[in-house]
Short mmCIF file of C-alpha atoms in Angstrom, two decimals:
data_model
loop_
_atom_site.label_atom_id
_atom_site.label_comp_id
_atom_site.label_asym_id
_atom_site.label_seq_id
_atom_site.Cartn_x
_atom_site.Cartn_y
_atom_site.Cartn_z
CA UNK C 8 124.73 107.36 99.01
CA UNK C 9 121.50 105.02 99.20
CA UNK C 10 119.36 105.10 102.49
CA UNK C 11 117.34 102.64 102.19
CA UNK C 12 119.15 98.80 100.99
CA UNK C 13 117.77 95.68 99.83
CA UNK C 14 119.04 92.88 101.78
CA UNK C 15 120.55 91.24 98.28
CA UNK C 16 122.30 95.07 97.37
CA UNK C 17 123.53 95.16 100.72
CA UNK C 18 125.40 91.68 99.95
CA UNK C 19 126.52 92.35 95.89
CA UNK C 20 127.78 95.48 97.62
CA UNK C 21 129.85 94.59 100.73
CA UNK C 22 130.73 91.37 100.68
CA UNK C 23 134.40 90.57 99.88
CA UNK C 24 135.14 88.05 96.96
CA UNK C 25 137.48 85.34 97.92
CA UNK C 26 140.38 87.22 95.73
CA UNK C 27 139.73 90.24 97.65
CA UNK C 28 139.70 88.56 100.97
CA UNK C 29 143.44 87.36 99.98
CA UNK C 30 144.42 90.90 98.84
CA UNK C 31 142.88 92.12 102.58
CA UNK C 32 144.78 89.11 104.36
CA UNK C 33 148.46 90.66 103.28
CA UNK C 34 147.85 93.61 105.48
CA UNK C 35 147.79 93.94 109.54
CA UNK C 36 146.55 95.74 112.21
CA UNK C 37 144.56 99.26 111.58
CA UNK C 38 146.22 99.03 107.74
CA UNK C 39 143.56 95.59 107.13
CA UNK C 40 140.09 97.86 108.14
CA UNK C 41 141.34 100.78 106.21
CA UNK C 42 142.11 99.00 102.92
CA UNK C 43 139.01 96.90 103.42
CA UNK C 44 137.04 100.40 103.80
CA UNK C 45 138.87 102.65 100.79
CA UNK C 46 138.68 99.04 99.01
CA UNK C 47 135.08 98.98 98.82
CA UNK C 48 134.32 102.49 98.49
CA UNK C 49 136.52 102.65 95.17
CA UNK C 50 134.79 99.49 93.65
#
């Protein structure tokens, strides 16, 4: 993985779309930060 991010990669990279923010909202609890996590990781 990259060291050293651009402010601008940094935001294309990890910041949820609203569609994925409503696919994150169905789950609860420790389930929401894990699927967030494996959910980015796999894009």
């Amino acid at each position: 993985m990259k060291r050293n991010w651009e402010l601008d990669e940094l935001i294309e990279h990890f910041t949820f779309l609203p569609n994925e923010m409503q696919q994150i909202g169905d789950k609860s609890g420790e389930t929401r930060i894990g699927f967030a996590v494996m959910f980015k990781f796999f894009q």
